[in-house]
Coordinates of C-alpha atoms in Angstrom, one line a residue:
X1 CA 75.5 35.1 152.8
X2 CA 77.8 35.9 155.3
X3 CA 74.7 38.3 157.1
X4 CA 72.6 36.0 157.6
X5 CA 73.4 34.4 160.7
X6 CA 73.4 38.3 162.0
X7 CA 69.9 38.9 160.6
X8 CA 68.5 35.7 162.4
X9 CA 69.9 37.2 165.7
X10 CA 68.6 40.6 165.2
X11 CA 65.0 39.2 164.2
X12 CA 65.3 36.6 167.4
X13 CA 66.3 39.7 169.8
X14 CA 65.5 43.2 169.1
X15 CA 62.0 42.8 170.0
X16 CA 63.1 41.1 173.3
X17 CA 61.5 43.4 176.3
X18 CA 63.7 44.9 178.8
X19 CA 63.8 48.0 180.8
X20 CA 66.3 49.7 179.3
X21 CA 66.3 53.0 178.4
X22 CA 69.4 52.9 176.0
X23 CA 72.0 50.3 175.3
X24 CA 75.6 50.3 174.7
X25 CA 75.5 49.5 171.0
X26 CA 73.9 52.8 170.5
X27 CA 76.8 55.0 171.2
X28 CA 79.1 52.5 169.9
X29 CA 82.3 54.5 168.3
X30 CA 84.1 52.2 165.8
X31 CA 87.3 53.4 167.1
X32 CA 86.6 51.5 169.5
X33 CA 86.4 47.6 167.6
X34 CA 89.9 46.6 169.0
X35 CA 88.5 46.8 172.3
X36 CA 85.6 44.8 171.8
X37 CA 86.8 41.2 172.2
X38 CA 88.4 42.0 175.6
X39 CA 85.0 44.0 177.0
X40 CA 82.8 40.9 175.9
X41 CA 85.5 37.8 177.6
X42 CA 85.3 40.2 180.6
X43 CA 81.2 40.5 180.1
X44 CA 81.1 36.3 180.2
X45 CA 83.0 36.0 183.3
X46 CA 81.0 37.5 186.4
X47 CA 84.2 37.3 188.7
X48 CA 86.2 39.8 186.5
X49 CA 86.6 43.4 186.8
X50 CA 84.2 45.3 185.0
X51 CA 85.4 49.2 184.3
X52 CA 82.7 50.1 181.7
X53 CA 80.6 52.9 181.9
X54 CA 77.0 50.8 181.6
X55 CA 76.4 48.2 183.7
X56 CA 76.5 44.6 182.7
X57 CA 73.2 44.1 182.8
X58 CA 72.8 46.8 179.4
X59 CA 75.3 45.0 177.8
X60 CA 73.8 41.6 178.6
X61 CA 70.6 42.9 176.9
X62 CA 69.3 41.1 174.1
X63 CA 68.7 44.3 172.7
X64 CA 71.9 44.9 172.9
X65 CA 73.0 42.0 171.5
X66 CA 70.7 42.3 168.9
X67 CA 71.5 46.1 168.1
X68 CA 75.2 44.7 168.2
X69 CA 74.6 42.3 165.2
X70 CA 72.9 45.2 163.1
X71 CA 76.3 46.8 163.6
X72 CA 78.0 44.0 162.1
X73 CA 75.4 43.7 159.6
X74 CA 76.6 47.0 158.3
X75 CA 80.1 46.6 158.2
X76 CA 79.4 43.3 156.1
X77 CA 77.0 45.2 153.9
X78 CA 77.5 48.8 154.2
X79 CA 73.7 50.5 154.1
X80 CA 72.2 47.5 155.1
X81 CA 71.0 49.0 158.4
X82 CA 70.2 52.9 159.5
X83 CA 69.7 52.7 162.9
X84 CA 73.1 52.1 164.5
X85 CA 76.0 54.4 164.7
X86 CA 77.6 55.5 161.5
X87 CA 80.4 53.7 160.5
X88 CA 83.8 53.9 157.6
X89 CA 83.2 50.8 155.4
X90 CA 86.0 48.5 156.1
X91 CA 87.1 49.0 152.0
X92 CA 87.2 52.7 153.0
X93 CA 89.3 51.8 155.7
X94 CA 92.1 49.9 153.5
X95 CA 92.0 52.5 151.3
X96 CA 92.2 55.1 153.7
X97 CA 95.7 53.0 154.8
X98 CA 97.1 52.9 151.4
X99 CA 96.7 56.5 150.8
X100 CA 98.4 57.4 154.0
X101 CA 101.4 55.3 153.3
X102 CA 101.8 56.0 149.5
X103 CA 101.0 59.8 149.8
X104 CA 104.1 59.8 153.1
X105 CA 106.5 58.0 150.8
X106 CA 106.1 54.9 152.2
X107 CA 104.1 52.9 150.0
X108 CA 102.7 49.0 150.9
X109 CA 104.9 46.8 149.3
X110 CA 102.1 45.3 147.0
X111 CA 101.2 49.2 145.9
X112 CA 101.6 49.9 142.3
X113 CA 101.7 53.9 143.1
X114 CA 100.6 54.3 139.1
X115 CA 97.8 51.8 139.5
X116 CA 96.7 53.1 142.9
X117 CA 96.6 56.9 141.4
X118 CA 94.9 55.9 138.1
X119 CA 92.0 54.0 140.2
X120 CA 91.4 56.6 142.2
X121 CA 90.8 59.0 139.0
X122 CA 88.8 56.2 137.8
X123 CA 86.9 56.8 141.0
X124 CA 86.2 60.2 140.6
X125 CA 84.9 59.5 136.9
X126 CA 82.3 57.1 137.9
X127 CA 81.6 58.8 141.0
X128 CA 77.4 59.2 142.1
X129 CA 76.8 62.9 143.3
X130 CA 76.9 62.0 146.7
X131 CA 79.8 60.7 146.6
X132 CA 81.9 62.8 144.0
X133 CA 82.9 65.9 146.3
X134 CA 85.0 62.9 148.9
X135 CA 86.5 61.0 145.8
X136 CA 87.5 65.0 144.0
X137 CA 89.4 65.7 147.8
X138 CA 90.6 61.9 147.3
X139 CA 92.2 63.1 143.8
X140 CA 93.4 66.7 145.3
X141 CA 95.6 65.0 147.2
X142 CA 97.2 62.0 145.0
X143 CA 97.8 65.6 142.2
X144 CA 100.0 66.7 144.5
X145 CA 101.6 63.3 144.6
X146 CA 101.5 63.5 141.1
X147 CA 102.8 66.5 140.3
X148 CA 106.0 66.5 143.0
X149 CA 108.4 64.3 140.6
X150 CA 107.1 61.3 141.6
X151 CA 105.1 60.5 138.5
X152 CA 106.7 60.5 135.2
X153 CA 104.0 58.8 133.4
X154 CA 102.0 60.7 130.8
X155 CA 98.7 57.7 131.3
X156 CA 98.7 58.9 134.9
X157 CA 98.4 62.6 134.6
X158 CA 96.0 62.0 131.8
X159 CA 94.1 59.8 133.7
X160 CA 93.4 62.7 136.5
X161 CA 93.1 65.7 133.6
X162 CA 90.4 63.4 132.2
X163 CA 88.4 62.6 135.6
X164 CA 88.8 66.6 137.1
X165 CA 87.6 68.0 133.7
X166 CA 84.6 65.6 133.7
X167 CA 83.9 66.5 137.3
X168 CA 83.8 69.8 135.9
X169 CA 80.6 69.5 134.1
X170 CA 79.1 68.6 137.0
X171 CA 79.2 71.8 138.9
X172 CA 78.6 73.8 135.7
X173 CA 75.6 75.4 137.5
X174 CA 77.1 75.4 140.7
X175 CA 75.2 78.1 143.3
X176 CA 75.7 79.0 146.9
X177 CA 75.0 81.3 149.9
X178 CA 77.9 80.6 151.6
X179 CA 79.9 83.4 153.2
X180 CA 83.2 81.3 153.5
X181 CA 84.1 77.2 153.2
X182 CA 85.7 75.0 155.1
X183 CA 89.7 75.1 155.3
X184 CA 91.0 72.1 153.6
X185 CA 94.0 70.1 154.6
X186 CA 97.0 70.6 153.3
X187 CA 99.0 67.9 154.0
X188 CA 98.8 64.6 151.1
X189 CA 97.7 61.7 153.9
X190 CA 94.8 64.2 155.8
X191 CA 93.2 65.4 152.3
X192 CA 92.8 61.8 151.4
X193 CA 92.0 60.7 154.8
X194 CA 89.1 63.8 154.5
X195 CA 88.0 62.3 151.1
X196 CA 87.8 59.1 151.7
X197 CA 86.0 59.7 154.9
X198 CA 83.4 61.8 152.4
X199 CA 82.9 59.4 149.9
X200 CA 80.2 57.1 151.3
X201 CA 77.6 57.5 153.5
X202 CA 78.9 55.9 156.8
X203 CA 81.7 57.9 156.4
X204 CA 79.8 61.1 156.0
X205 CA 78.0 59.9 158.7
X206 CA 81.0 59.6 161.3
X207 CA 82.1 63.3 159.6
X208 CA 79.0 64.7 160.6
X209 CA 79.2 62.7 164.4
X210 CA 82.4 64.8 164.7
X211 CA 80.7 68.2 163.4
X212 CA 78.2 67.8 166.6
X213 CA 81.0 67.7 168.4
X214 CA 82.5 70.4 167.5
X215 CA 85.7 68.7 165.8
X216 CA 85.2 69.8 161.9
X217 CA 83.4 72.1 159.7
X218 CA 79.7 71.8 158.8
X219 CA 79.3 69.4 155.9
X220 CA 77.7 71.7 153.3
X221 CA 80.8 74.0 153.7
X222 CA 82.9 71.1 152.8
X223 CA 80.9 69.4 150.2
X224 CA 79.5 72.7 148.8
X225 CA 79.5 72.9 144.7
X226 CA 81.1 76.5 144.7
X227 CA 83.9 75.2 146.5
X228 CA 84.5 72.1 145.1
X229 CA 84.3 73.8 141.5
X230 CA 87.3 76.1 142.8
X231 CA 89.2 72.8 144.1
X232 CA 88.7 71.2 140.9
X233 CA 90.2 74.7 138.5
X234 CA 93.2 74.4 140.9
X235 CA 93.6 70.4 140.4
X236 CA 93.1 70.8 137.0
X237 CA 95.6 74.0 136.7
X238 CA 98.6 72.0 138.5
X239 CA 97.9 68.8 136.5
X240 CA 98.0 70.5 132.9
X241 CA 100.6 72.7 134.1
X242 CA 103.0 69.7 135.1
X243 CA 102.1 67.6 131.9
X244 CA 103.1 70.0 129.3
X245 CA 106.2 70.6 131.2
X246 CA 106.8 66.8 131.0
X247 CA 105.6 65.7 127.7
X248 CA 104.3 68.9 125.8
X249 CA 106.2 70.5 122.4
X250 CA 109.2 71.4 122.4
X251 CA 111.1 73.6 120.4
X252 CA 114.0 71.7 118.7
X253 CA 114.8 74.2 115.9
X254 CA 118.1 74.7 117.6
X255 CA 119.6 71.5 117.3
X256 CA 118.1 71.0 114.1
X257 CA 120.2 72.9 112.6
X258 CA 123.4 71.4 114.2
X259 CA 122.5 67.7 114.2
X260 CA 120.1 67.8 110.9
X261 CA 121.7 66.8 107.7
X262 CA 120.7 68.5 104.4
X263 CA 118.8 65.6 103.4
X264 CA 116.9 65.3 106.9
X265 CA 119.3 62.8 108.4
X266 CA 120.7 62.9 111.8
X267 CA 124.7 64.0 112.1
X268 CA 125.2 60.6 114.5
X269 CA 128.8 61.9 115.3
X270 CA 128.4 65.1 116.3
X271 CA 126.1 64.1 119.4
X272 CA 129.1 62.5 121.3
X273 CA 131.5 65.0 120.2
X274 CA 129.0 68.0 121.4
X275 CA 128.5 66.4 124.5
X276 CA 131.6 65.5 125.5
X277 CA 132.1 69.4 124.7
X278 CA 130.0 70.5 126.8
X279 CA 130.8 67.9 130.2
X280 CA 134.5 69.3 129.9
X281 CA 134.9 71.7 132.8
X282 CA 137.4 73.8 130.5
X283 CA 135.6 74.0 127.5
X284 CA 136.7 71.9 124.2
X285 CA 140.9 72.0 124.1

């Protein structure tokens, strides 16, 4: 497994002494990943600048090192670990990127927008409570995808109808003492960013890093059954709303009774000749 090299240098370090009081792994953003390669060649060469806010000698650490692997640890197996900074599972973080570009009209070329947009439904459906209010914001923002003209499909609409009103049942009971919730997003890429952030616990752990720093709501305004029961009516409203538009009855009594034979046959000719009728910017001559 590809962990365990990590777990034999966490077992060999953490319980190295030092005289630390913290280390930089601890406070370790993972915004900051890209930069990481860079700050350790410049840790291995004692003649290079050094510019980071702890000394060398923290980052040198075992501990460090050690609290460094745990990280990784947790981006291989998300959960693994609980006692280093939160962190977006790297298959939240591709999604997260696929969602932005689909839902700004620029879909990856290997997107199949249908595909993407059913999965995420199928998301929803299968969802565990924890995790269902971040996959519902997910599908609140590929409906209005949906629902713009860019999905002509009836599977696809179906697909979300079906996962929304299942969701539904969930919050049958729902109760709160809430005075107000949280403001959504309301642009496509930022409520799936939002949901995707929500629907796993590193990433509800990073959401609530921000909230203590005063970037975001509080989570149970966000996640909180009242509201998410009113996200999912509106979801639910739009879809059914744009499906019968697309595929529900008609009424073709009208041209029945121009295009119907007596015998229930179809009057071939008269299409053409009725179209052709009605394209002419005069009128029949």
């Amino acid at each position: 497994m590809p962990w365990r090299p990590l777990k034999a240098a966490d077992t060999a370090l953490r319980e190295q002494p030092c005289a630390h009081e913290s280390h930089p792994y601890a406070s370790h953003d993972s915004g900051d990943d890209m930069y990481l390669a860079e700050q350790l060649t410049q840790l291995a060469d004692d003649t290079a600048e050094w510019n980071e806010d702890r000394p060398r000698d923290e980052w040198r650490c075992p501990r460090n090192v050690a609290g460094f692997a745990r990280i990784a640890m947790d981006i291989v197996e998300p959960g693994s670990v609980t006692d280093v900074p939160p962190c977006l599972p790297m298959e939240a973080r591709d999604t997260m990127e696929t969602l932005t570009a689909l839902l700004h009209g620029y879909p990856k070329p290997w997107t199949d927008i249908y595909e993407e947009i059913s999965f995420q439904a199928r998301g929803l459906s299968s969802a565990d409570p924890a995790d269902r209010p971040g996959h519902l914001l997910i599908v609140r923002a590929v409906t209005w995808y949906a629902v713009s003209g860019m999905v002509r499909t009836k599977s696809v609409l179906d697909d979300l109808v079906d996962a929304v009103e299942r969701t539904l049942t969930h919050f049958a009971d729902a109760a709160c003492g809430h005075d107000r919730h949280a403001k959504l997003p309301d642009s496509g890429p930022a409520a799936a960013e939002l949901g995707v952030m929500l629907s796993s616990p590193g990433g509800r752990g990073v959401y609530e890093l921000r909230h203590r720093e005063g970037h975001v709501p509080p989570l149970e305004k966000v996640v909180c059954p009242v509201f998410m029961t009113e996200v999912a009516e509106e979801s639910l409203r739009v879809l059914r709303e744009r499906r019968e538009e697309l595929f529900g009855h008609r009424d073709t009594s009208h041209a029945d009774a121009e295009y119907l034979r007596a015998d229930g046959r179809f009057e071939i000719e008269r299409i053409p000749v009725r179209t052709a009728r009605l394209s002419h910017p005069f009128g029949a001559g």
